[in-house]
mmCIF file of C-alpha atoms and ligand atoms in Angstrom:
data_model
loop_
_atom_site.group_PDB
_atom_site.id
_atom_site.type_symbol
_atom_site.label_atom_id
_atom_site.label_comp_id
_atom_site.label_asym_id
_atom_site.label_seq_id
_atom_site.Cartn_x
_atom_site.Cartn_y
_atom_site.Cartn_z
ATOM 1 C CA MET A 342 -16.385 -17.662 5.093
ATOM 2 C CA ARG A 343 -18.567 -14.944 3.657
ATOM 3 C CA ILE A 344 -21.101 -16.193 1.285
ATOM 4 C CA THR A 345 -22.776 -13.090 0.771
ATOM 5 C CA ASN A 346 -22.225 -10.822 -2.345
ATOM 6 C CA GLU A 347 -19.349 -8.487 -0.908
ATOM 7 C CA GLN A 348 -20.374 -5.581 -3.786
ATOM 8 C CA ASN A 349 -23.822 -5.393 -1.624
ATOM 9 C CA ASP A 350 -21.225 -4.288 1.142
ATOM 10 C CA ILE A 351 -20.011 -1.270 -0.314
ATOM 11 C CA GLU A 352 -21.778 1.905 0.214
ATOM 12 C CA SER A 353 -20.173 3.614 -2.573
ATOM 13 C CA VAL A 354 -17.127 3.355 -5.003
ATOM 14 C CA LEU A 355 -14.256 6.097 -4.314
ATOM 15 C CA PHE A 356 -12.076 4.943 -7.016
ATOM 16 C CA SER A 357 -12.935 3.239 -10.277
ATOM 17 C CA GLU A 358 -10.803 0.507 -12.071
ATOM 18 C CA LYS A 359 -10.311 3.074 -14.578
ATOM 19 C CA LYS A 360 -9.404 5.874 -12.524
ATOM 20 C CA ILE A 361 -6.919 3.672 -10.631
ATOM 21 C CA SER A 362 -5.248 2.216 -13.560
ATOM 22 C CA ALA A 363 -4.803 5.855 -15.184
ATOM 23 C CA ARG A 364 -2.884 7.029 -12.065
ATOM 24 C CA VAL A 365 -1.149 3.832 -11.339
ATOM 25 C CA GLU A 366 0.311 4.590 -14.764
ATOM 26 C CA GLU A 367 1.209 7.854 -14.093
ATOM 27 C CA LEU A 368 2.867 6.713 -10.694
ATOM 28 C CA GLY A 369 4.927 4.177 -12.984
ATOM 29 C CA ALA A 370 5.995 7.097 -15.243
ATOM 30 C CA GLU A 371 7.390 9.101 -12.397
ATOM 31 C CA LEU A 372 9.267 6.345 -10.959
ATOM 32 C CA THR A 373 10.737 5.282 -14.587
ATOM 33 C CA LYS A 374 12.248 8.746 -14.515
ATOM 34 C CA LEU A 375 13.414 8.556 -10.970
ATOM 35 C CA TYR A 376 14.866 5.048 -11.368
ATOM 36 C CA LYS A 377 16.261 4.880 -14.730
ATOM 37 C CA ASP A 378 19.747 3.005 -14.325
ATOM 38 C CA LYS A 379 19.117 2.446 -10.410
ATOM 39 C CA ALA A 380 17.423 -1.086 -10.557
ATOM 40 C CA PRO A 381 15.652 -0.153 -7.277
ATOM 41 C CA ILE A 382 14.211 -3.044 -5.013
ATOM 42 C CA MET A 383 10.518 -2.614 -5.073
ATOM 43 C CA VAL A 384 9.360 -3.489 -1.597
ATOM 44 C CA CYS A 385 5.527 -4.823 -1.543
ATOM 45 C CA ILE A 386 3.965 -4.875 1.781
ATOM 46 C CA LEU A 387 1.857 -7.612 1.889
ATOM 47 C CA LYS A 388 -1.129 -8.060 1.468
ATOM 48 C CA GLY A 389 -2.898 -4.745 0.837
ATOM 49 C CA ALA A 390 -0.481 -3.600 -1.563
ATOM 50 C CA SER A 391 -0.357 -6.978 -3.898
ATOM 51 C CA PHE A 392 -2.741 -5.525 -6.651
ATOM 52 C CA PHE A 393 -1.112 -1.888 -6.450
ATOM 53 C CA TYR A 394 2.405 -3.385 -6.622
ATOM 54 C CA THR A 395 2.125 -5.533 -9.567
ATOM 55 C CA ASP A 396 0.310 -2.831 -11.481
ATOM 56 C CA LEU A 397 2.759 -0.350 -10.779
ATOM 57 C CA CYS A 398 5.903 -2.616 -11.215
ATOM 58 C CA ARG A 399 4.540 -3.164 -14.889
ATOM 59 C CA GLN A 400 4.472 0.723 -15.391
ATOM 60 C CA ILE A 401 8.106 1.052 -14.604
ATOM 61 C CA LYS A 402 9.803 1.098 -17.823
ATOM 62 C CA CYS A 403 13.381 0.413 -16.286
ATOM 63 C CA PRO A 404 14.969 -2.743 -14.573
ATOM 64 C CA ILE A 405 13.772 -3.650 -11.122
ATOM 65 C CA HIS A 406 13.965 -6.188 -8.535
ATOM 66 C CA MET A 407 11.163 -7.357 -6.673
ATOM 67 C CA ASP A 408 10.767 -8.249 -2.652
ATOM 68 C CA PHE A 409 7.798 -8.675 -0.328
ATOM 69 C CA ILE A 410 7.602 -8.179 3.114
ATOM 70 C CA SER A 411 4.438 -8.899 5.557
ATOM 71 C CA VAL A 412 3.623 -6.686 8.700
ATOM 72 C CA SER A 413 0.430 -6.739 10.500
ATOM 73 C CA SER A 414 -1.120 -3.639 12.605
ATOM 74 C CA TYR A 415 -4.564 -4.555 12.443
ATOM 75 C CA GLY A 416 -5.431 -8.060 12.603
ATOM 76 C CA ALA A 417 -9.280 -8.785 11.980
ATOM 77 C CA ASP A 418 -10.396 -4.976 13.057
ATOM 78 C CA SER A 419 -10.907 -1.955 11.358
ATOM 79 C CA GLN A 420 -9.037 0.100 13.834
ATOM 80 C CA SER A 421 -5.018 -0.246 13.793
ATOM 81 C CA SER A 422 -3.885 -1.970 17.056
ATOM 82 C CA GLY A 423 -1.035 0.491 17.297
ATOM 83 C CA VAL A 424 1.800 -1.974 17.476
ATOM 84 C CA VAL A 425 3.645 -3.363 14.128
ATOM 85 C CA ARG A 426 4.552 -6.828 13.918
ATOM 86 C CA LEU A 427 7.118 -8.226 11.319
ATOM 87 C CA ILE A 428 5.515 -11.278 9.903
ATOM 88 C CA LYS A 429 7.897 -12.080 6.701
ATOM 89 C CA ASP A 430 11.362 -10.061 6.007
ATOM 90 C CA LEU A 431 12.719 -9.088 3.025
ATOM 91 C CA ASP A 432 15.037 -12.027 1.028
ATOM 92 C CA ASN A 433 17.195 -9.253 -0.585
ATOM 93 C CA ASN A 434 20.154 -7.649 1.257
ATOM 94 C CA ILE A 435 19.292 -3.624 0.874
ATOM 95 C CA THR A 436 22.774 -2.205 1.825
ATOM 96 C CA ASP A 437 23.884 0.239 -0.932
ATOM 97 C CA ARG A 438 20.733 -0.331 -2.727
ATOM 98 C CA ASP A 439 17.619 2.307 -3.899
ATOM 99 C CA VAL A 440 14.428 1.172 -1.912
ATOM 100 C CA VAL A 441 10.687 1.895 -2.862
ATOM 101 C CA ILE A 442 8.462 0.687 -0.303
ATOM 102 C CA VAL A 443 5.008 0.027 -1.760
ATOM 103 C CA GLU A 444 2.196 0.525 0.577
ATOM 104 C CA ASP A 445 -1.505 0.274 -0.015
ATOM 105 C CA ILE A 446 -2.547 3.296 2.258
ATOM 106 C CA ILE A 447 -1.465 5.340 5.282
ATOM 107 C CA ASP A 448 -3.837 5.776 8.166
ATOM 108 C CA SER A 449 -1.752 6.777 11.397
ATOM 109 C CA GLY A 450 1.382 6.459 9.645
ATOM 110 C CA LEU A 451 2.658 3.903 12.315
ATOM 111 C CA THR A 452 3.550 1.102 9.391
ATOM 112 C CA ILE A 453 5.461 3.247 7.293
ATOM 113 C CA ARG A 454 7.212 4.767 9.929
ATOM 114 C CA TYR A 455 8.251 1.269 11.349
ATOM 115 C CA LEU A 456 9.397 0.131 7.916
ATOM 116 C CA LYS A 457 11.488 3.054 6.972
ATOM 117 C CA GLU A 458 13.474 2.821 10.634
ATOM 118 C CA LEU A 459 13.869 -0.834 10.088
ATOM 119 C CA PHE A 460 15.347 -0.554 6.448
ATOM 120 C CA GLN A 461 17.547 2.679 7.557
ATOM 121 C CA SER A 462 19.319 0.610 10.138
ATOM 122 C CA ARG A 463 20.410 -1.538 7.105
ATOM 123 C CA LYS A 464 21.910 1.070 5.354
ATOM 124 C CA PRO A 465 20.309 1.548 2.061
ATOM 125 C CA ARG A 466 21.456 4.142 -0.605
ATOM 126 C CA SER A 467 18.037 5.662 -0.639
ATOM 127 C CA ILE A 468 14.322 4.928 0.432
ATOM 128 C CA ARG A 469 11.274 6.437 -0.801
ATOM 129 C CA THR A 470 7.579 5.333 -0.098
ATOM 130 C CA VAL A 471 4.642 5.094 -2.627
ATOM 131 C CA CYS A 472 1.179 4.738 -1.087
ATOM 132 C CA LEU A 473 -1.838 4.471 -3.342
ATOM 133 C CA LEU A 474 -3.981 6.169 -0.700
ATOM 134 C CA ASP A 475 -3.443 8.878 1.925
ATOM 135 C CA LYS A 476 -5.664 9.524 4.689
ATOM 136 C CA VAL A 477 -4.118 12.929 5.096
ATOM 137 C CA GLU A 478 -5.958 13.778 8.558
ATOM 138 C CA CYS A 479 -5.093 10.720 10.368
ATOM 139 C CA HIS A 480 -1.069 11.147 10.765
ATOM 140 C CA PRO A 481 1.322 13.785 11.476
ATOM 141 C CA ALA A 482 2.419 15.892 8.205
ATOM 142 C CA ASP A 483 6.176 14.547 8.891
ATOM 143 C CA ILE A 484 5.179 11.105 8.491
ATOM 144 C CA GLY A 485 3.744 11.135 4.877
ATOM 145 C CA THR A 486 4.352 9.342 2.021
ATOM 146 C CA ASP A 487 6.816 10.461 -1.007
ATOM 147 C CA LEU A 488 4.676 9.357 -3.959
ATOM 148 C CA LYS A 489 0.856 8.858 -3.751
ATOM 149 C CA GLY A 490 -2.145 8.052 -5.737
ATOM 150 C CA PHE A 491 -4.788 9.617 -3.771
ATOM 151 C CA ASP A 492 -5.670 11.485 -0.778
ATOM 152 C CA ILE A 493 -8.746 10.286 0.930
ATOM 153 C CA GLY A 494 -10.971 11.218 4.437
ATOM 154 C CA ASN A 495 -11.200 9.262 7.528
ATOM 155 C CA GLN A 496 -13.169 6.616 6.085
ATOM 156 C CA PHE A 497 -12.757 2.656 6.020
ATOM 157 C CA VAL A 498 -12.174 1.772 2.544
ATOM 158 C CA VAL A 499 -11.965 -1.893 0.722
ATOM 159 C CA GLY A 500 -11.180 -3.467 -2.651
ATOM 160 C CA TYR A 501 -8.195 -3.368 -5.214
ATOM 161 C CA GLY A 502 -6.304 -5.414 -2.185
ATOM 162 C CA LEU A 503 -7.478 -3.604 0.905
ATOM 163 C CA ASP A 504 -9.373 -5.822 3.374
ATOM 164 C CA TYR A 505 -11.467 -5.837 6.293
ATOM 165 C CA ALA A 506 -10.639 -9.400 7.906
ATOM 166 C CA ASP A 507 -9.357 -10.422 4.808
ATOM 167 C CA ASN A 508 -12.390 -10.041 3.067
ATOM 168 C CA TYR A 509 -13.451 -7.824 -0.028
ATOM 169 C CA ARG A 510 -9.508 -7.609 -1.499
ATOM 170 C CA ASN A 511 -10.510 -8.677 -5.168
ATOM 171 C CA LEU A 512 -12.833 -6.111 -5.640
ATOM 172 C CA PRO A 513 -11.847 -4.286 -8.636
ATOM 173 C CA TYR A 514 -12.643 -0.970 -7.430
ATOM 174 C CA ILE A 515 -11.771 0.742 -4.016
ATOM 175 C CA GLY A 516 -15.258 1.488 -2.053
ATOM 176 C CA VAL A 517 -16.448 2.618 1.172
ATOM 177 C CA LEU A 518 -17.565 -0.174 3.108
ATOM 178 C CA LYS A 519 -20.823 0.079 5.002
ATOM 179 C CA PRO A 520 -20.366 0.888 8.529
ATOM 180 C CA GLU A 521 -22.835 -1.888 9.594
ATOM 181 C CA CYS A 522 -20.429 -4.466 8.338
ATOM 182 C CA TYR A 523 -17.483 -3.800 10.482
ATOM 183 C CA MET A 524 -19.635 -2.741 13.581
HETATM 184 P P1 IMP B 894 -1.065 2.716 9.406
HETATM 185 O O1 IMP B 894 -0.180 2.048 10.326
HETATM 186 O O2 IMP B 894 -1.933 2.998 10.888
HETATM 187 O O3 IMP B 894 -0.731 3.655 8.487
HETATM 188 O O4 IMP B 894 -1.854 1.320 8.680
HETATM 189 C C1 IMP B 894 -1.885 1.306 7.819
HETATM 190 C C2 IMP B 894 -2.119 -0.331 7.316
HETATM 191 O O5 IMP B 894 -3.631 -0.440 8.027
HETATM 192 C C3 IMP B 894 -2.577 -0.583 5.806
HETATM 193 O O6 IMP B 894 -1.063 -1.150 5.538
HETATM 194 C C4 IMP B 894 -3.840 -1.174 5.736
HETATM 195 O O7 IMP B 894 -3.458 -2.362 5.807
HETATM 196 C C5 IMP B 894 -4.422 -0.799 6.943
HETATM 197 N N1 IMP B 894 -5.486 0.181 6.887
HETATM 198 C C6 IMP B 894 -5.561 1.325 7.187
HETATM 199 N N2 IMP B 894 -6.810 2.009 6.728
HETATM 200 C C7 IMP B 894 -7.377 1.047 6.067
HETATM 201 C C8 IMP B 894 -8.768 1.045 5.295
HETATM 202 O O8 IMP B 894 -9.247 2.150 5.273
HETATM 203 N N3 IMP B 894 -8.959 -0.053 4.918
HETATM 204 C C9 IMP B 894 -8.265 -1.304 4.723
HETATM 205 N N4 IMP B 894 -7.233 -1.057 5.291
HETATM 206 C C10 IMP B 894 -6.425 -0.201 5.911
HETATM 207 MG MG1 MG B 895 -4.704 -4.728 5.963
#
């Protein structure tokens, strides 16, 4: 277990708590407009999206249902393994439902593409994706996300749910990890 002060491993803060919460409020307002009277199933991709998901759901001012799915593409690495594994499936049947996939970050786009294909096969009424962060340079434009919080460059970030080897998730802000911490 890490016993160092995790704050010391952060090179710079990209998004402060205040900035994140203001943007999450805006995204919540957009979703409220889109899903009024639809009771969408909000799907949290564990574990990285957990803080974003709970904050976002509280900003949606209409009825929703909550569900959780767990996939893994990174393992204990800072590079995607290129293979997505399903670890825990949804509890709900999504056939004929409006589904909103909530993801922490889109990098190669593999995870979001995998989940969209998996969910499409279950015949939902609609699917949208919401990602807090988008590494726009790292994936083809056609694998983008429908709604997003912020664009970022090709850098490894942690905090607000995002981890490196399961560390740093509970930092309240999003920061760039010092390269020596993952090399
Ligand atoms: P993708 O499948 O390559 O788009 O990777 C998406 C997943 O990789 C996310 O759900 C994150 O868990 C993880 N990931 C990608 N980039 C980062 C990062 O900068 N920091 C922490 N996790 C990341
Ligand atoms: Mg992760």
